[in-house]
Protein backbone atom coordinates (compact mmCIF):
# COMPACT_ATOMS: atom_id res chain seq x y z
CA UNK A 1 0.00 0.00 0.00
CA UNK A 2 1.41 3.35 -1.06
CA UNK A 3 -0.32 6.58 -0.07
CA UNK A 4 -0.64 9.72 -2.23
CA UNK A 5 2.63 11.07 -0.82
CA UNK A 6 4.61 7.99 -1.77
CA UNK A 7 4.80 6.58 1.75
CA UNK A 8 4.64 2.80 2.08
CA UNK A 9 2.12 1.76 4.69
CA UNK A 10 3.69 -1.22 6.42
CA UNK A 11 2.69 -0.69 10.04
CA UNK A 12 -0.74 -1.19 11.58
CA UNK A 13 -1.54 -0.35 15.16
CA UNK A 14 -4.69 -1.93 16.47
CA UNK A 15 -6.60 -0.95 19.55
CA UNK A 16 -8.19 -4.21 20.66
CA UNK A 17 -10.26 -2.67 23.44
CA UNK A 18 -11.10 0.79 24.71
CA UNK A 19 -11.09 -0.53 28.28
CA UNK A 20 -8.21 -0.21 30.68
CA UNK A 21 -7.43 -1.13 34.27
CA UNK A 22 -5.64 2.22 34.76
CA UNK A 23 -7.02 5.73 34.46
CA UNK A 24 -3.92 7.78 33.58
CA UNK A 25 -4.77 11.41 34.17
CA UNK A 26 -3.62 12.63 30.74
CA UNK A 27 -5.34 9.76 28.95
CA UNK A 28 -8.73 8.98 30.46
CA UNK A 29 -11.33 10.52 32.71
CA UNK A 30 -11.87 8.55 35.91
CA UNK A 31 -15.50 7.93 34.99
CA UNK A 32 -14.90 6.97 31.35
CA UNK A 33 -17.89 5.56 29.54
CA UNK A 34 -16.85 2.57 27.49
CA UNK A 35 -18.30 1.30 24.26
CA UNK A 36 -21.19 -1.14 24.24
CA UNK A 37 -20.03 -4.65 23.33
CA UNK A 38 -21.99 -4.83 20.07
CA UNK A 39 -19.92 -1.99 18.66
CA UNK A 40 -16.62 -3.63 19.44
CA UNK A 41 -15.21 -6.08 16.93
CA UNK A 42 -15.01 -9.68 18.04
CA UNK A 43 -11.55 -11.22 18.29
CA UNK A 44 -12.31 -13.20 15.13
CA UNK A 45 -13.24 -9.98 13.30
CA UNK A 46 -10.08 -8.29 14.51
CA UNK A 47 -8.02 -11.20 13.24
CA UNK A 48 -9.75 -11.09 9.86
CA UNK A 49 -9.15 -7.34 9.57
CA UNK A 50 -5.51 -7.56 10.60
CA UNK A 51 -4.98 -10.42 8.17
CA UNK A 52 -6.42 -8.30 5.36
CA UNK A 53 -3.77 -5.68 6.12
CA UNK A 54 -1.01 -8.29 6.26
CA UNK A 55 -2.07 -9.55 2.82
CA UNK A 56 -1.80 -5.95 1.60
CA UNK A 57 1.78 -5.60 2.76
CA UNK A 58 1.67 -4.69 6.45
CA UNK A 59 4.83 -6.11 8.04
CA UNK A 60 4.44 -4.89 11.57
CA UNK A 61 1.41 -5.20 13.83
CA UNK A 62 1.15 -3.61 17.24
CA UNK A 63 -1.75 -4.41 19.52
CA UNK A 64 -2.64 -1.66 21.92
CA UNK A 65 -5.71 -0.17 23.58
CA UNK A 66 -7.06 0.69 26.13
CA UNK A 67 -5.05 -2.05 27.76
CA UNK A 68 -4.73 -4.93 25.29
CA UNK A 69 -4.07 -7.53 27.98
CA UNK A 70 -7.35 -6.86 29.80
CA UNK A 71 -9.41 -7.97 26.80
CA UNK A 72 -10.88 -11.38 27.57
CA UNK A 73 -9.16 -14.17 25.67
CA UNK A 74 -6.83 -11.76 23.85
CA UNK A 75 -4.23 -14.52 23.62
CA UNK A 76 -6.36 -16.26 21.00
CA UNK A 77 -5.92 -13.17 18.83
CA UNK A 78 -2.16 -13.16 19.42
CA UNK A 79 -2.02 -16.85 18.54
CA UNK A 80 -4.02 -16.29 15.35
CA UNK A 81 -1.81 -13.41 14.27
CA UNK A 82 1.30 -15.34 15.26
CA UNK A 83 0.58 -17.65 12.34
CA UNK A 84 1.53 -14.80 9.99
CA UNK A 85 4.92 -14.67 11.70
CA UNK A 86 5.41 -18.35 11.04
CA UNK A 87 4.51 -17.96 7.37
CA UNK A 88 6.88 -15.00 7.06
CA UNK A 89 4.14 -12.65 5.83
CA UNK A 90 4.49 -10.62 9.02
CA UNK A 91 7.85 -9.49 10.36
CA UNK A 92 6.85 -8.30 13.78
CA UNK A 93 3.98 -8.78 16.19
CA UNK A 94 4.18 -6.65 19.27
CA UNK A 95 2.17 -4.77 21.87
CA UNK A 96 2.04 -1.67 23.99
CA UNK A 97 0.99 -2.37 27.54
CA UNK A 98 0.92 -0.93 31.03
CA UNK A 99 2.44 -4.29 32.15
CA UNK A 100 -0.18 -4.89 34.84
CA UNK A 101 -1.02 -8.29 33.28
CA UNK A 102 2.41 -9.10 31.84
CA UNK A 103 3.38 -11.50 34.61
CA UNK A 104 0.46 -13.66 33.51
CA UNK A 105 1.08 -13.54 29.78
CA UNK A 106 4.79 -12.93 29.16
CA UNK A 107 5.75 -16.57 28.56
CA UNK A 108 2.91 -17.22 26.20
CA UNK A 109 3.61 -14.03 24.26
CA UNK A 110 7.23 -15.09 23.82
CA UNK A 111 6.15 -18.57 22.71
CA UNK A 112 3.87 -17.02 20.07
CA UNK A 113 6.80 -15.11 18.60
CA UNK A 114 6.52 -11.68 20.22
CA UNK A 115 10.06 -10.37 20.66
CA UNK A 116 9.63 -6.83 21.93
CA UNK A 117 7.14 -5.11 24.20
CA UNK A 118 6.61 -1.44 24.87
CA UNK A 119 5.78 -0.75 28.49
CA UNK A 120 4.29 2.57 29.49
CA UNK A 121 5.61 3.81 32.79
CA UNK A 122 6.04 7.43 33.75
CA UNK A 123 7.59 7.26 37.19
CA UNK A 124 9.49 5.02 39.62
CA UNK A 125 7.82 6.60 42.60
CA UNK A 126 5.03 4.37 43.94
CA UNK A 127 2.83 7.18 45.20
CA UNK A 128 3.29 9.30 42.14
CA UNK A 129 2.55 6.24 40.03
CA UNK A 130 -0.73 5.76 41.86
CA UNK A 131 -1.63 9.44 41.43
CA UNK A 132 -0.80 9.45 37.72
CA UNK A 133 -2.52 6.19 36.86
CA UNK A 134 -5.23 6.66 39.52
CA UNK A 135 -5.66 2.87 39.82
CA UNK A 136 -2.23 1.43 39.05
CA UNK A 137 0.11 -0.50 41.34
CA UNK A 138 3.80 -0.03 40.60
CA UNK A 139 4.82 -3.31 42.27
CA UNK A 140 2.50 -5.23 39.98
CA UNK A 141 3.98 -3.46 36.96
CA UNK A 142 7.49 -4.31 38.17
CA UNK A 143 6.52 -7.98 38.45
CA UNK A 144 5.26 -7.77 34.88
CA UNK A 145 8.54 -6.29 33.67
CA UNK A 146 10.53 -8.97 35.54
CA UNK A 147 8.43 -11.73 34.01
CA UNK A 148 8.79 -10.30 30.52
CA UNK A 149 12.57 -10.10 30.82
CA UNK A 150 12.69 -13.64 32.24
CA UNK A 151 10.72 -14.80 29.22
CA UNK A 152 13.32 -13.19 26.95
CA UNK A 153 11.19 -10.28 25.74
CA UNK A 154 13.01 -7.04 24.98
CA UNK A 155 11.41 -4.06 26.66
CA UNK A 156 11.23 -0.43 25.79
CA UNK A 157 9.96 1.91 28.45
CA UNK A 158 7.77 4.77 27.24
CA UNK A 159 7.31 7.68 29.62
CA UNK A 160 5.08 10.65 28.97
CA UNK A 161 6.94 13.80 29.97
CA UNK A 162 4.95 15.95 32.37
CA UNK A 163 6.27 19.22 33.64
CA UNK A 164 6.60 19.36 37.41
CA UNK A 165 5.46 15.76 37.69
CA UNK A 166 8.21 13.52 36.36
CA UNK A 167 10.67 15.82 34.61
CA UNK A 168 12.93 15.79 37.68
CA UNK A 169 13.05 12.00 37.40
CA UNK A 170 14.21 11.56 33.80
CA UNK A 171 17.76 10.88 34.86
CA UNK A 172 16.72 8.22 37.36
CA UNK A 173 14.30 6.65 34.90
CA UNK A 174 17.06 6.50 32.31
CA UNK A 175 19.62 4.93 34.66
CA UNK A 176 17.08 2.38 35.83
CA UNK A 177 15.96 1.48 32.27
CA UNK A 178 19.47 1.29 30.87
CA UNK A 179 20.65 -0.60 33.93
CA UNK A 180 18.15 -3.32 33.04
CA UNK A 181 19.04 -3.28 29.35
CA UNK A 182 15.88 -1.43 28.31
CA UNK A 183 15.62 1.59 26.03
CA UNK A 184 13.80 4.62 27.38
CA UNK A 185 11.67 6.88 25.23
CA UNK A 186 10.30 10.19 26.48
CA UNK A 187 7.10 11.32 24.82
CA UNK A 188 5.54 14.75 24.59
CA UNK A 189 1.97 14.92 25.80
CA UNK A 190 -0.22 15.18 22.76
CA UNK A 191 -3.19 17.47 22.79
CA UNK A 192 -5.91 14.84 22.93
CA UNK A 193 -8.78 14.60 25.36
CA UNK A 194 -7.85 16.40 28.57
CA UNK A 195 -4.44 18.00 28.73
CA UNK A 196 -1.57 17.69 31.09
CA UNK A 197 1.24 20.18 30.95
CA UNK A 198 4.01 19.11 28.66
CA UNK A 199 7.56 19.01 29.89
CA UNK A 200 9.72 20.62 27.22
CA UNK A 201 11.88 17.89 25.86
CA UNK A 202 14.03 19.99 23.58
CA UNK A 203 16.01 21.21 26.60
CA UNK A 204 17.13 17.64 27.31
CA UNK A 205 18.49 16.98 23.86
CA UNK A 206 21.99 18.41 24.48
CA UNK A 207 22.39 15.92 27.30
CA UNK A 208 23.29 13.33 24.69
CA UNK A 209 26.24 13.20 22.33
CA UNK A 210 24.30 13.04 19.09
CA UNK A 211 21.53 11.56 17.12
CA UNK A 212 22.29 8.05 16.04
CA UNK A 213 21.15 5.83 13.29
CA UNK A 214 19.05 3.59 15.48
CA UNK A 215 15.45 2.97 14.58
CA UNK A 216 12.79 0.77 15.99
CA UNK A 217 10.26 1.43 13.24
CA UNK A 218 8.67 4.40 15.00
CA UNK A 219 9.03 8.17 15.12
CA UNK A 220 11.48 8.25 18.04
CA UNK A 221 14.87 9.92 17.53
CA UNK A 222 17.50 8.06 19.52
CA UNK A 223 20.69 9.06 21.24
CA UNK A 224 23.30 6.87 22.85
CA UNK A 225 24.10 7.96 26.36
CA UNK A 226 27.83 7.72 26.88
CA UNK A 227 27.62 7.02 30.58
CA UNK A 228 25.17 4.13 30.45
CA UNK A 229 25.70 2.96 26.88
CA UNK A 230 21.90 2.73 26.55
CA UNK A 231 19.53 4.33 24.08
CA UNK A 232 17.43 7.32 24.95
CA UNK A 233 14.68 8.26 22.51
CA UNK A 234 12.43 11.26 22.12
CA UNK A 235 9.02 11.41 20.48
CA UNK A 236 8.32 15.05 19.91
CA UNK A 237 5.34 15.52 17.59
CA UNK A 238 4.86 19.08 18.76
CA UNK A 239 8.38 20.37 18.39
CA UNK A 240 9.54 18.13 15.59
CA UNK A 241 7.17 16.99 12.91
CA UNK A 242 7.96 13.54 11.53
CA UNK A 243 4.97 13.05 9.25
CA UNK A 244 7.10 12.74 6.10
CA UNK A 245 8.29 9.31 7.21
CA UNK A 246 4.94 8.10 8.55
CA UNK A 247 4.40 4.45 7.62
CA UNK A 248 1.39 3.66 9.79
CA UNK A 249 -2.35 3.65 10.13
CA UNK A 250 -4.43 2.94 13.22
CA UNK A 251 -7.46 0.78 13.71
CA UNK A 252 -9.85 1.21 16.62
CA UNK A 253 -11.63 -1.68 18.31
CA UNK A 254 -14.80 -0.71 16.45
CA UNK A 255 -13.11 -1.10 13.07
CA UNK A 256 -12.57 2.57 12.36
CA UNK A 257 -9.34 3.27 10.53
CA UNK A 258 -7.54 6.51 11.33
CA UNK A 259 -5.01 7.39 8.70
CA UNK A 260 -3.40 9.92 11.08
CA UNK A 261 -3.31 10.11 14.89
CA UNK A 262 -3.68 13.88 14.72
CA UNK A 263 -6.56 14.19 12.26
CA UNK A 264 -10.28 13.51 12.52
CA UNK A 265 -10.71 11.85 9.11
CA UNK A 266 -11.40 8.12 9.40
CA UNK A 267 -12.80 5.22 7.40
CA UNK A 268 -15.29 2.69 8.67
CA UNK A 269 -14.07 -0.84 7.97
CA UNK A 270 -16.60 -2.58 10.19
CA UNK A 271 -19.49 -2.19 7.73
CA UNK A 272 -17.64 -3.74 4.77
CA UNK A 273 -16.18 -6.38 7.08
CA UNK A 274 -19.61 -7.41 8.35
CA UNK A 275 -21.37 -6.99 5.00
CA UNK A 276 -19.90 -10.09 3.45
CA UNK A 277 -17.69 -13.04 4.15
CA UNK A 278 -15.52 -12.37 1.17
CA UNK A 279 -12.91 -9.65 1.51
CA UNK A 280 -13.72 -7.73 -1.66
CA UNK A 281 -15.63 -4.86 -0.02
CA UNK A 282 -13.13 -4.69 2.80
CA UNK A 283 -10.17 -4.53 0.44
CA UNK A 284 -11.84 -1.76 -1.53
CA UNK A 285 -12.53 0.24 1.64
CA UNK A 286 -8.87 -0.15 2.71
CA UNK A 287 -7.65 1.06 -0.69
CA UNK A 288 -9.93 4.11 -0.52
CA UNK A 289 -8.81 4.90 3.01
CA UNK A 290 -5.09 4.75 2.21
CA UNK A 291 -5.71 7.09 -0.72
CA UNK A 292 -6.95 9.65 1.83
CA UNK A 293 -3.97 9.50 4.22
CA UNK A 294 -3.20 13.15 4.96
CA UNK A 295 0.19 14.72 4.57
CA UNK A 296 0.55 15.49 8.27
CA UNK A 297 -1.07 16.12 11.62
CA UNK A 298 -2.68 19.29 12.88
CA UNK A 299 -1.35 19.26 16.42
CA UNK A 300 -0.95 22.85 17.40
CA UNK A 301 2.69 23.75 17.80
CA UNK A 302 1.93 26.90 19.76
CA UNK A 303 1.83 25.81 23.39
CA UNK A 304 -0.38 28.71 24.41
CA UNK A 305 -3.31 26.89 22.81
CA UNK A 306 -4.70 24.72 25.53
CA UNK A 307 -7.66 23.15 23.76
CA UNK A 308 -7.16 19.64 22.44
CA UNK A 309 -6.41 19.45 18.72
CA UNK A 310 -8.17 16.12 18.51
CA UNK A 311 -11.26 15.45 20.57
CA UNK A 312 -10.90 11.70 20.96
CA UNK A 313 -8.78 10.21 23.72
CA UNK A 314 -5.62 8.26 23.03
CA UNK A 315 -7.37 5.14 24.32
CA UNK A 316 -9.73 5.33 21.33
CA UNK A 317 -7.11 5.42 18.61
CA UNK A 318 -4.61 3.38 20.54
CA UNK A 319 -1.40 5.08 21.60
N1 LIG B 1 -2.61 0.58 28.01
C1 LIG B 1 -1.47 0.51 27.15
C2 LIG B 1 -0.32 1.28 27.75
O1 LIG B 1 -0.44 1.77 28.88
O2 LIG B 1 0.72 1.40 27.09
C3 LIG B 1 -1.71 0.94 25.71
C4 LIG B 1 -2.56 2.13 25.44
S1 LIG B 1 -1.95 3.70 26.05
C5 LIG B 1 -3.19 4.78 25.42
C6 LIG B 1 -0.56 3.96 24.98
C7 LIG B 1 0.34 5.09 25.29
O3 LIG B 1 -0.31 6.31 25.04
C8 LIG B 1 0.82 5.13 26.72
O4 LIG B 1 2.23 5.18 26.70
C9 LIG B 1 0.28 6.44 27.23
O5 LIG B 1 1.13 7.02 28.17
C10 LIG B 1 0.19 7.24 25.98
N2 LIG B 1 -0.69 8.39 26.03
C11 LIG B 1 -1.97 8.46 26.46
N3 LIG B 1 -2.46 9.70 26.34
C12 LIG B 1 -1.45 10.46 25.81
C13 LIG B 1 -1.31 11.81 25.44
N4 LIG B 1 -2.31 12.68 25.59
N5 LIG B 1 -0.12 12.22 24.94
C14 LIG B 1 0.90 11.35 24.78
N6 LIG B 1 0.84 10.07 25.09
C15 LIG B 1 -0.32 9.62 25.63
PDB file of N, CA, C and O in Angstrom, residues 9 26 85 144 250 252 263 295:
ATOM      1  N   UNK A   9       2.807   2.026   3.432  1.00  0.00           N
ATOM      2  CA  UNK A   9       2.118   1.757   4.695  1.00  0.00           C
ATOM      3  C   UNK A   9       2.374   0.302   5.079  1.00  0.00           C
ATOM      4  O   UNK A   9       1.805  -0.620   4.517  1.00  0.00           O
ATOM      5  N   UNK A  26      -3.699  11.928  32.028  1.00  0.00           N
ATOM      6  CA  UNK A  26      -3.624  12.626  30.738  1.00  0.00           C
ATOM      7  C   UNK A  26      -4.286  11.817  29.630  1.00  0.00           C
ATOM      8  O   UNK A  26      -4.288  12.229  28.475  1.00  0.00           O
ATOM      9  N   UNK A  85       3.467 -14.725  11.453  1.00  0.00           N
ATOM     10  CA  UNK A  85       4.917 -14.674  11.701  1.00  0.00           C
ATOM     11  C   UNK A  85       5.553 -15.949  11.175  1.00  0.00           C
ATOM     12  O   UNK A  85       6.596 -15.929  10.526  1.00  0.00           O
ATOM     13  N   UNK A 144       5.503  -7.543  36.306  1.00  0.00           N
ATOM     14  CA  UNK A 144       5.261  -7.773  34.876  1.00  0.00           C
ATOM     15  C   UNK A 144       6.533  -7.600  34.066  1.00  0.00           C
ATOM     16  O   UNK A 144       6.845  -8.399  33.175  1.00  0.00           O
ATOM     17  N   UNK A 250      -3.964   3.435  11.920  1.00  0.00           N
ATOM     18  CA  UNK A 250      -4.428   2.935  13.224  1.00  0.00           C
ATOM     19  C   UNK A 250      -5.872   2.507  13.160  1.00  0.00           C
ATOM     20  O   UNK A 250      -6.719   3.229  12.625  1.00  0.00           O
ATOM     21  N   UNK A 252      -9.243   1.257  15.281  1.00  0.00           N
ATOM     22  CA  UNK A 252      -9.849   1.206  16.617  1.00  0.00           C
ATOM     23  C   UNK A 252     -10.555  -0.138  16.800  1.00  0.00           C
ATOM     24  O   UNK A 252     -10.756  -0.884  15.840  1.00  0.00           O
ATOM     25  N   UNK A 263      -5.507  13.669  13.135  1.00  0.00           N
ATOM     26  CA  UNK A 263      -6.560  14.191  12.257  1.00  0.00           C
ATOM     27  C   UNK A 263      -7.864  13.466  12.546  1.00  0.00           C
ATOM     28  O   UNK A 263      -7.855  12.337  13.026  1.00  0.00           O
ATOM     29  N   UNK A 295      -1.251  14.463   4.597  1.00  0.00           N
ATOM     30  CA  UNK A 295       0.189  14.716   4.566  1.00  0.00           C
ATOM     31  C   UNK A 295       0.777  14.795   5.978  1.00  0.00           C
ATOM     32  O   UNK A 295       1.898  14.351   6.221  1.00  0.00           O
TER      33      UNK A 295
END
